[in-house]
Short mmCIF file of the N, C-alpha and C atoms (twelve columns), coordinates in Angstrom:
data_MODEL
# 
_entry.id   MODEL 
# 
loop_
_atom_site.group_PDB 
_atom_site.id 
_atom_site.type_symbol 
_atom_site.label_atom_id 
_atom_site.label_alt_id 
_atom_site.label_comp_id 
_atom_site.label_asym_id 
_atom_site.label_seq_id 
_atom_site.Cartn_x 
_atom_site.Cartn_y 
_atom_site.Cartn_z 
_atom_site.pdbx_PDB_model_num 
ATOM 1   N N  . UNK A 1  55.217 60.749 153.510 1 
ATOM 2   C CA . UNK A 1  54.088 61.061 152.977 1 
ATOM 3   C C  . UNK A 1  53.151 60.020 152.545 1 
ATOM 4   N N  . UNK A 2  52.113 59.161 152.190 1 
ATOM 5   C CA . UNK A 2  51.611 58.776 151.249 1 
ATOM 6   C C  . UNK A 2  50.342 59.410 150.620 1 
ATOM 7   N N  . UNK A 3  50.309 58.233 149.392 1 
ATOM 8   C CA . UNK A 3  48.970 59.040 148.273 1 
ATOM 9   C C  . UNK A 3  48.319 58.664 148.006 1 
ATOM 10  N N  . UNK A 4  47.157 58.057 148.061 1 
ATOM 11  C CA . UNK A 4  46.335 57.332 147.182 1 
ATOM 12  C C  . UNK A 4  45.214 57.957 146.397 1 
ATOM 13  N N  . UNK A 5  45.483 57.747 145.516 1 
ATOM 14  C CA . UNK A 5  44.733 57.957 144.246 1 
ATOM 15  C C  . UNK A 5  43.309 57.618 144.153 1 
ATOM 16  N N  . UNK A 6  42.476 58.252 144.066 1 
ATOM 17  C CA . UNK A 6  40.560 58.072 144.198 1 
ATOM 18  C C  . UNK A 6  40.371 57.732 142.602 1 
ATOM 19  N N  . UNK A 7  39.453 57.213 142.913 1 
ATOM 20  C CA . UNK A 7  38.394 56.189 141.092 1 
ATOM 21  C C  . UNK A 7  39.049 56.000 140.784 1 
ATOM 22  N N  . UNK A 8  39.518 56.931 139.659 1 
ATOM 23  C CA . UNK A 8  40.237 56.220 138.221 1 
ATOM 24  C C  . UNK A 8  41.296 56.701 137.957 1 
ATOM 25  N N  . UNK A 9  42.033 56.755 139.061 1 
ATOM 26  C CA . UNK A 9  42.718 57.630 138.333 1 
ATOM 27  C C  . UNK A 9  43.809 56.854 139.303 1 
ATOM 28  N N  . UNK A 10 45.403 57.230 138.661 1 
ATOM 29  C CA . UNK A 10 46.601 56.139 138.797 1 
ATOM 30  C C  . UNK A 10 47.758 56.685 139.002 1 
ATOM 31  N N  . UNK A 11 48.630 56.598 140.417 1 
ATOM 32  C CA . UNK A 11 49.836 56.783 140.271 1 
ATOM 33  C C  . UNK A 11 51.118 56.200 139.288 1 
ATOM 34  N N  . UNK A 12 51.718 57.110 138.625 1 
ATOM 35  C CA . UNK A 12 52.716 56.389 137.684 1 
ATOM 36  C C  . UNK A 12 54.455 57.472 138.034 1 
ATOM 37  N N  . UNK A 13 55.071 55.681 137.831 1 
ATOM 38  C CA . UNK A 13 56.814 56.248 138.458 1 
ATOM 39  C C  . UNK A 13 56.954 56.105 136.596 1 
ATOM 40  N N  . UNK A 14 57.947 56.932 135.642 1 
ATOM 41  C CA . UNK A 14 58.840 57.681 134.914 1 
ATOM 42  C C  . UNK A 14 59.600 56.476 135.041 1 
ATOM 43  N N  . UNK A 15 60.288 55.465 133.904 1 
ATOM 44  C CA . UNK A 15 60.734 54.835 133.256 1 
ATOM 45  C C  . UNK A 15 61.899 55.951 133.216 1 
ATOM 46  N N  . UNK A 16 63.891 55.749 133.350 1 
ATOM 47  C CA . UNK A 16 64.323 55.865 133.484 1 
ATOM 48  C C  . UNK A 16 64.905 56.430 131.847 1 
ATOM 49  N N  . UNK A 17 64.769 57.203 130.948 1 
ATOM 50  C CA . UNK A 17 65.353 57.316 129.583 1 
ATOM 51  C C  . UNK A 17 67.202 56.812 129.206 1 
ATOM 52  N N  . UNK A 18 67.047 56.142 128.044 1 
ATOM 53  C CA . UNK A 18 68.331 56.115 127.599 1 
ATOM 54  C C  . UNK A 18 69.202 57.252 127.241 1 
ATOM 55  N N  . UNK A 19 70.770 57.041 128.020 1 
ATOM 56  C CA . UNK A 19 71.429 57.857 127.356 1 
ATOM 57  C C  . UNK A 19 72.470 57.901 126.333 1 
ATOM 58  N N  . UNK A 20 72.037 56.613 125.445 1 
ATOM 59  C CA . UNK A 20 72.792 56.658 124.173 1 
ATOM 60  C C  . UNK A 20 71.872 55.881 123.086 1 
ATOM 61  N N  . UNK A 21 71.614 55.806 121.929 1 
ATOM 62  C CA . UNK A 21 71.313 55.458 121.165 1 
ATOM 63  C C  . UNK A 21 72.249 54.366 121.354 1 
ATOM 64  N N  . UNK A 22 71.492 53.013 119.934 1 
ATOM 65  C CA . UNK A 22 72.009 51.855 119.876 1 
ATOM 66  C C  . UNK A 22 72.752 51.488 118.840 1 
ATOM 67  N N  . UNK A 23 73.381 53.049 118.553 1 
ATOM 68  C CA . UNK A 23 75.118 53.415 117.673 1 
ATOM 69  C C  . UNK A 23 75.846 53.593 118.504 1 
ATOM 70  N N  . UNK A 24 75.251 53.958 119.685 1 
ATOM 71  C CA . UNK A 24 76.603 54.106 120.918 1 
ATOM 72  C C  . UNK A 24 76.583 56.416 121.724 1 
ATOM 73  N N  . UNK A 25 75.939 57.042 119.861 1 
ATOM 74  C CA . UNK A 25 75.555 58.572 120.540 1 
ATOM 75  C C  . UNK A 25 74.790 58.337 121.947 1 
ATOM 76  N N  . UNK A 26 75.645 59.360 122.961 1 
ATOM 77  C CA . UNK A 26 74.869 59.954 123.898 1 
ATOM 78  C C  . UNK A 26 74.481 60.818 123.380 1 
ATOM 79  N N  . UNK A 27 73.462 60.515 124.378 1 
ATOM 80  C CA . UNK A 27 71.982 61.973 123.838 1 
ATOM 81  C C  . UNK A 27 72.121 63.096 125.086 1 
ATOM 82  N N  . UNK A 28 72.298 64.379 125.003 1 
ATOM 83  C CA . UNK A 28 72.816 65.185 125.839 1 
ATOM 84  C C  . UNK A 28 71.178 65.159 126.575 1 
ATOM 85  N N  . UNK A 29 71.051 65.572 127.908 1 
ATOM 86  C CA . UNK A 29 69.655 66.113 128.473 1 
ATOM 87  C C  . UNK A 29 68.661 67.025 127.642 1 
ATOM 88  N N  . UNK A 30 69.664 67.912 127.070 1 
ATOM 89  C CA . UNK A 30 68.110 68.645 126.733 1 
ATOM 90  C C  . UNK A 30 68.293 68.123 125.457 1 
ATOM 91  N N  . UNK A 31 68.140 66.988 125.167 1 
ATOM 92  C CA . UNK A 31 67.875 67.009 123.638 1 
ATOM 93  C C  . UNK A 31 67.220 65.401 123.953 1 
ATOM 94  N N  . UNK A 32 66.722 65.058 125.488 1 
ATOM 95  C CA . UNK A 32 65.842 63.532 125.365 1 
ATOM 96  C C  . UNK A 32 64.555 64.055 125.552 1 
ATOM 97  N N  . UNK A 33 64.178 63.393 125.183 1 
ATOM 98  C CA . UNK A 33 61.820 63.542 125.258 1 
ATOM 99  C C  . UNK A 33 62.266 62.419 126.364 1 
ATOM 100 N N  . UNK A 34 60.659 62.527 127.670 1 
ATOM 101 C CA . UNK A 34 60.519 62.177 128.650 1 
ATOM 102 C C  . UNK A 34 60.214 61.101 128.019 1 
ATOM 103 N N  . UNK A 35 60.664 59.740 128.547 1 
ATOM 104 C CA . UNK A 35 60.049 57.636 128.203 1 
ATOM 105 C C  . UNK A 35 57.921 58.060 128.716 1 
ATOM 106 N N  . UNK A 36 57.920 57.366 127.737 1 
ATOM 107 C CA . UNK A 36 56.525 57.434 127.731 1 
ATOM 108 C C  . UNK A 36 55.976 55.993 128.394 1 
ATOM 109 N N  . UNK A 37 57.122 55.342 129.279 1 
ATOM 110 C CA . UNK A 37 57.003 53.703 130.084 1 
ATOM 111 C C  . UNK A 37 56.452 54.403 131.829 1 
ATOM 112 N N  . UNK A 38 56.462 52.901 132.276 1 
ATOM 113 C CA . UNK A 38 56.519 53.796 133.639 1 
ATOM 114 C C  . UNK A 38 55.999 52.578 133.665 1 
ATOM 115 N N  . UNK A 39 55.496 52.436 135.493 1 
ATOM 116 C CA . UNK A 39 55.453 52.119 136.642 1 
ATOM 117 C C  . UNK A 39 54.526 52.073 137.371 1 
ATOM 118 N N  . UNK A 40 53.110 51.366 137.513 1 
ATOM 119 C CA . UNK A 40 52.361 51.720 138.200 1 
ATOM 120 C C  . UNK A 40 52.585 51.397 139.939 1 
ATOM 121 N N  . UNK A 41 52.438 53.240 140.799 1 
ATOM 122 C CA . UNK A 41 53.123 52.824 141.363 1 
ATOM 123 C C  . UNK A 41 51.866 52.655 142.795 1 
ATOM 124 N N  . UNK A 42 50.703 53.213 142.491 1 
ATOM 125 C CA . UNK A 42 49.187 53.129 142.902 1 
ATOM 126 C C  . UNK A 42 48.091 53.222 142.108 1 
ATOM 127 N N  . UNK A 43 47.346 52.857 142.892 1 
ATOM 128 C CA . UNK A 43 45.579 52.537 141.893 1 
ATOM 129 C C  . UNK A 43 44.702 53.357 142.731 1 
ATOM 130 N N  . UNK A 44 43.330 53.715 142.367 1 
ATOM 131 C CA . UNK A 44 42.370 53.889 142.849 1 
ATOM 132 C C  . UNK A 44 41.550 53.076 143.091 1 
ATOM 133 N N  . UNK A 45 39.798 53.174 143.581 1 
ATOM 134 C CA . UNK A 45 39.522 52.152 143.836 1 
ATOM 135 C C  . UNK A 45 38.801 51.661 142.325 1 
ATOM 136 N N  . UNK A 46 38.214 52.591 141.427 1 
ATOM 137 C CA . UNK A 46 37.382 52.251 140.679 1 
ATOM 138 C C  . UNK A 46 36.314 53.514 140.559 1 
ATOM 139 N N  . UNK A 47 35.649 53.288 139.398 1 
ATOM 140 C CA . UNK A 47 34.569 54.207 139.034 1 
ATOM 141 C C  . UNK A 47 32.968 53.109 139.572 1 
ATOM 142 N N  . UNK A 48 32.216 53.923 139.436 1 
ATOM 143 C CA . UNK A 48 31.367 53.286 139.760 1 
ATOM 144 C C  . UNK A 48 29.859 53.229 139.132 1 
ATOM 145 N N  . UNK A 49 29.518 52.255 138.572 1 
ATOM 146 C CA . UNK A 49 28.341 52.324 137.766 1 
ATOM 147 C C  . UNK A 49 27.097 52.892 138.093 1 
ATOM 148 N N  . UNK A 50 25.705 53.043 137.385 1 
ATOM 149 C CA . UNK A 50 24.595 53.197 137.248 1 
ATOM 150 C C  . UNK A 50 24.083 52.925 139.101 1 
ATOM 151 N N  . UNK A 51 24.311 51.345 138.618 1 
ATOM 152 C CA . UNK A 51 23.525 51.115 140.053 1 
ATOM 153 C C  . UNK A 51 24.534 51.196 141.669 1 
ATOM 154 N N  . UNK A 52 25.657 51.890 141.165 1 
ATOM 155 C CA . UNK A 52 26.413 51.722 142.610 1 
ATOM 156 C C  . UNK A 52 27.559 50.601 142.786 1 
ATOM 157 N N  . UNK A 53 27.498 49.842 141.976 1 
ATOM 158 C CA . UNK A 53 28.615 48.683 142.174 1 
ATOM 159 C C  . UNK A 53 29.873 49.291 141.461 1 
ATOM 160 N N  . UNK A 54 31.181 48.487 142.507 1 
ATOM 161 C CA . UNK A 54 32.290 49.695 141.669 1 
ATOM 162 C C  . UNK A 54 32.857 48.479 140.500 1 
ATOM 163 N N  . UNK A 55 33.541 48.958 139.840 1 
ATOM 164 C CA . UNK A 55 34.163 49.058 138.789 1 
ATOM 165 C C  . UNK A 55 35.481 48.718 138.450 1 
ATOM 166 N N  . UNK A 56 36.388 47.756 138.537 1 
ATOM 167 C CA . UNK A 56 37.711 48.083 139.224 1 
ATOM 168 C C  . UNK A 56 38.229 48.213 137.928 1 
ATOM 169 N N  . UNK A 57 39.844 48.162 138.543 1 
ATOM 170 C CA . UNK A 57 41.051 48.939 137.425 1 
ATOM 171 C C  . UNK A 57 41.700 47.694 136.904 1 
ATOM 172 N N  . UNK A 58 41.751 48.094 135.281 1 
ATOM 173 C CA . UNK A 58 42.987 46.950 134.841 1 
ATOM 174 C C  . UNK A 58 43.913 46.940 135.473 1 
ATOM 175 N N  . UNK A 59 44.632 47.872 135.487 1 
ATOM 176 C CA . UNK A 59 45.748 47.696 136.490 1 
ATOM 177 C C  . UNK A 59 46.266 47.544 137.295 1 
ATOM 178 N N  . UNK A 60 47.117 47.075 138.413 1 
ATOM 179 C CA . UNK A 60 47.331 47.408 139.205 1 
ATOM 180 C C  . UNK A 60 49.243 47.701 139.783 1 
ATOM 181 N N  . UNK A 61 49.551 48.060 140.922 1 
ATOM 182 C CA . UNK A 61 50.425 48.309 141.383 1 
ATOM 183 C C  . UNK A 61 51.806 47.267 140.608 1 
ATOM 184 N N  . UNK A 62 52.416 47.954 140.355 1 
ATOM 185 C CA . UNK A 62 53.834 47.047 139.850 1 
ATOM 186 C C  . UNK A 62 53.614 46.655 138.651 1 
ATOM 187 N N  . UNK A 63 52.527 46.972 137.298 1 
ATOM 188 C CA . UNK A 63 52.499 46.691 136.042 1 
ATOM 189 C C  . UNK A 63 53.621 47.752 135.837 1 
ATOM 190 N N  . UNK A 64 54.210 47.887 134.432 1 
ATOM 191 C CA . UNK A 64 54.391 48.647 133.820 1 
ATOM 192 C C  . UNK A 64 54.059 48.814 132.694 1 
ATOM 193 N N  . UNK A 65 53.764 49.747 132.499 1 
ATOM 194 C CA . UNK A 65 52.264 50.505 131.498 1 
ATOM 195 C C  . UNK A 65 53.170 51.574 129.537 1 
ATOM 196 N N  . UNK A 66 52.548 51.734 129.473 1 
ATOM 197 C CA . UNK A 66 52.714 52.571 127.751 1 
ATOM 198 C C  . UNK A 66 51.335 53.753 127.697 1 
ATOM 199 N N  . UNK A 67 51.996 55.502 127.906 1 
ATOM 200 C CA . UNK A 67 50.988 55.889 127.977 1 
ATOM 201 C C  . UNK A 67 51.240 56.880 127.511 1 
ATOM 202 N N  . UNK A 68 50.122 58.089 126.802 1 
ATOM 203 C CA . UNK A 68 51.001 59.072 125.864 1 
ATOM 204 C C  . UNK A 68 51.315 60.578 126.272 1 
ATOM 205 N N  . UNK A 69 52.317 60.683 125.704 1 
ATOM 206 C CA . UNK A 69 52.920 61.727 126.168 1 
ATOM 207 C C  . UNK A 69 52.789 62.757 125.729 1 
ATOM 208 N N  . UNK A 70 51.362 63.491 126.191 1 
ATOM 209 C CA . UNK A 70 51.192 64.560 127.268 1 
ATOM 210 C C  . UNK A 70 49.989 64.119 128.504 1 
ATOM 211 N N  . UNK A 71 50.030 62.905 128.649 1 
ATOM 212 C CA . UNK A 71 49.061 62.531 129.502 1 
ATOM 213 C C  . UNK A 71 49.860 62.479 130.663 1 
ATOM 214 N N  . UNK A 72 48.171 62.946 131.660 1 
ATOM 215 C CA . UNK A 72 48.687 62.905 133.305 1 
ATOM 216 C C  . UNK A 72 48.907 64.200 133.374 1 
ATOM 217 N N  . UNK A 73 49.165 64.261 135.475 1 
ATOM 218 C CA . UNK A 73 50.108 66.007 135.782 1 
ATOM 219 C C  . UNK A 73 50.759 65.061 136.684 1 
ATOM 220 N N  . UNK A 74 52.035 65.989 136.258 1 
ATOM 221 C CA . UNK A 74 53.089 65.795 137.223 1 
ATOM 222 C C  . UNK A 74 52.988 66.754 138.119 1 
ATOM 223 N N  . UNK A 75 53.673 65.218 139.219 1 
ATOM 224 C CA . UNK A 75 52.981 66.175 140.963 1 
ATOM 225 C C  . UNK A 75 54.795 65.235 141.648 1 
ATOM 226 N N  . UNK A 76 54.882 66.415 142.857 1 
ATOM 227 C CA . UNK A 76 56.349 65.502 143.395 1 
ATOM 228 C C  . UNK A 76 55.191 64.616 144.725 1 
ATOM 229 N N  . UNK A 77 55.829 63.517 145.200 1 
ATOM 230 C CA . UNK A 77 55.348 63.017 146.780 1 
ATOM 231 C C  . UNK A 77 56.374 62.418 147.276 1 
ATOM 232 N N  . UNK A 78 56.945 62.769 147.718 1 
ATOM 233 C CA . UNK A 78 57.741 62.899 149.309 1 
ATOM 234 C C  . UNK A 78 59.492 62.934 148.334 1 
ATOM 235 N N  . UNK A 79 59.495 63.819 147.793 1 
ATOM 236 C CA . UNK A 79 60.458 64.612 146.602 1 
ATOM 237 C C  . UNK A 79 60.595 63.354 145.457 1 
ATOM 238 N N  . UNK A 80 59.517 63.053 145.309 1 
ATOM 239 C CA . UNK A 80 59.929 62.022 143.382 1 
ATOM 240 C C  . UNK A 80 58.739 63.014 142.687 1 
ATOM 241 N N  . UNK A 81 59.395 62.104 141.905 1 
ATOM 242 C CA . UNK A 81 58.160 63.116 140.312 1 
ATOM 243 C C  . UNK A 81 58.258 61.804 140.186 1 
ATOM 244 N N  . UNK A 82 56.706 61.900 140.330 1 
ATOM 245 C CA . UNK A 82 55.621 60.767 139.907 1 
ATOM 246 C C  . UNK A 82 54.164 61.763 138.547 1 
ATOM 247 N N  . UNK A 83 53.721 60.980 138.107 1 
ATOM 248 C CA . UNK A 83 52.863 61.512 137.482 1 
ATOM 249 C C  . UNK A 83 51.118 60.730 137.600 1 
ATOM 250 N N  . UNK A 84 50.073 61.548 137.795 1 
ATOM 251 C CA . UNK A 84 49.023 61.035 138.357 1 
ATOM 252 C C  . UNK A 84 48.222 61.353 137.299 1 
ATOM 253 N N  . UNK A 85 47.393 60.038 136.569 1 
ATOM 254 C CA . UNK A 85 46.755 60.415 134.538 1 
ATOM 255 C C  . UNK A 85 44.835 59.004 135.541 1 
ATOM 256 N N  . UNK A 86 44.488 59.600 134.796 1 
ATOM 257 C CA . UNK A 86 42.834 58.298 134.224 1 
ATOM 258 C C  . UNK A 86 43.575 57.300 133.678 1 
ATOM 259 N N  . UNK A 87 42.677 56.151 134.201 1 
ATOM 260 C CA . UNK A 87 43.372 54.941 133.609 1 
ATOM 261 C C  . UNK A 87 43.341 54.704 131.889 1 
ATOM 262 N N  . UNK A 88 42.035 56.090 131.889 1 
ATOM 263 C CA . UNK A 88 41.658 55.734 129.859 1 
ATOM 264 C C  . UNK A 88 43.224 56.232 129.576 1 
ATOM 265 N N  . UNK A 89 43.965 57.242 130.094 1 
ATOM 266 C CA . UNK A 89 45.137 57.841 129.374 1 
ATOM 267 C C  . UNK A 89 46.181 56.487 129.014 1 
ATOM 268 N N  . UNK A 90 46.145 55.535 129.731 1 
ATOM 269 C CA . UNK A 90 47.078 54.233 129.762 1 
ATOM 270 C C  . UNK A 90 46.842 53.872 128.242 1 
ATOM 271 N N  . UNK A 91 48.054 53.518 127.819 1 
ATOM 272 C CA . UNK A 91 47.177 53.104 126.351 1 
ATOM 273 C C  . UNK A 91 47.935 51.877 126.265 1 
ATOM 274 N N  . UNK A 92 48.446 50.930 127.528 1 
ATOM 275 C CA . UNK A 92 48.655 48.926 127.368 1 
ATOM 276 C C  . UNK A 92 49.780 49.110 128.144 1 
ATOM 277 N N  . UNK A 93 49.812 47.175 128.738 1 
ATOM 278 C CA . UNK A 93 49.731 47.347 130.018 1 
ATOM 279 C C  . UNK A 93 50.938 46.196 129.732 1 
ATOM 280 N N  . UNK A 94 52.926 46.728 129.409 1 
ATOM 281 C CA . UNK A 94 53.510 45.548 128.883 1 
ATOM 282 C C  . UNK A 94 54.178 44.743 129.704 1 
ATOM 283 N N  . UNK A 95 54.453 43.536 128.766 1 
ATOM 284 C CA . UNK A 95 54.478 41.973 128.913 1 
ATOM 285 C C  . UNK A 95 54.485 41.773 130.458 1 
# 
């Protein structure tokens, strides 16, 4: 199954959280926070301005991004947990 976001929506795969702290302490699953970093899987075509011209998105598939803690909606596509969010929920693109 393929999924293509509409308009200014972005499909994101969350990166896995570290299981150890810098000091070597193993973090149990119940104490882990969901990571706020992800990789863009797919992007929509963009919004239209008042003249009907498309405004392209600033992110593209493959970009590593940082997003807000409560951003987006979690969905399951092809057995994989992904997040769909608006481009405005993205805080920035990582190097």
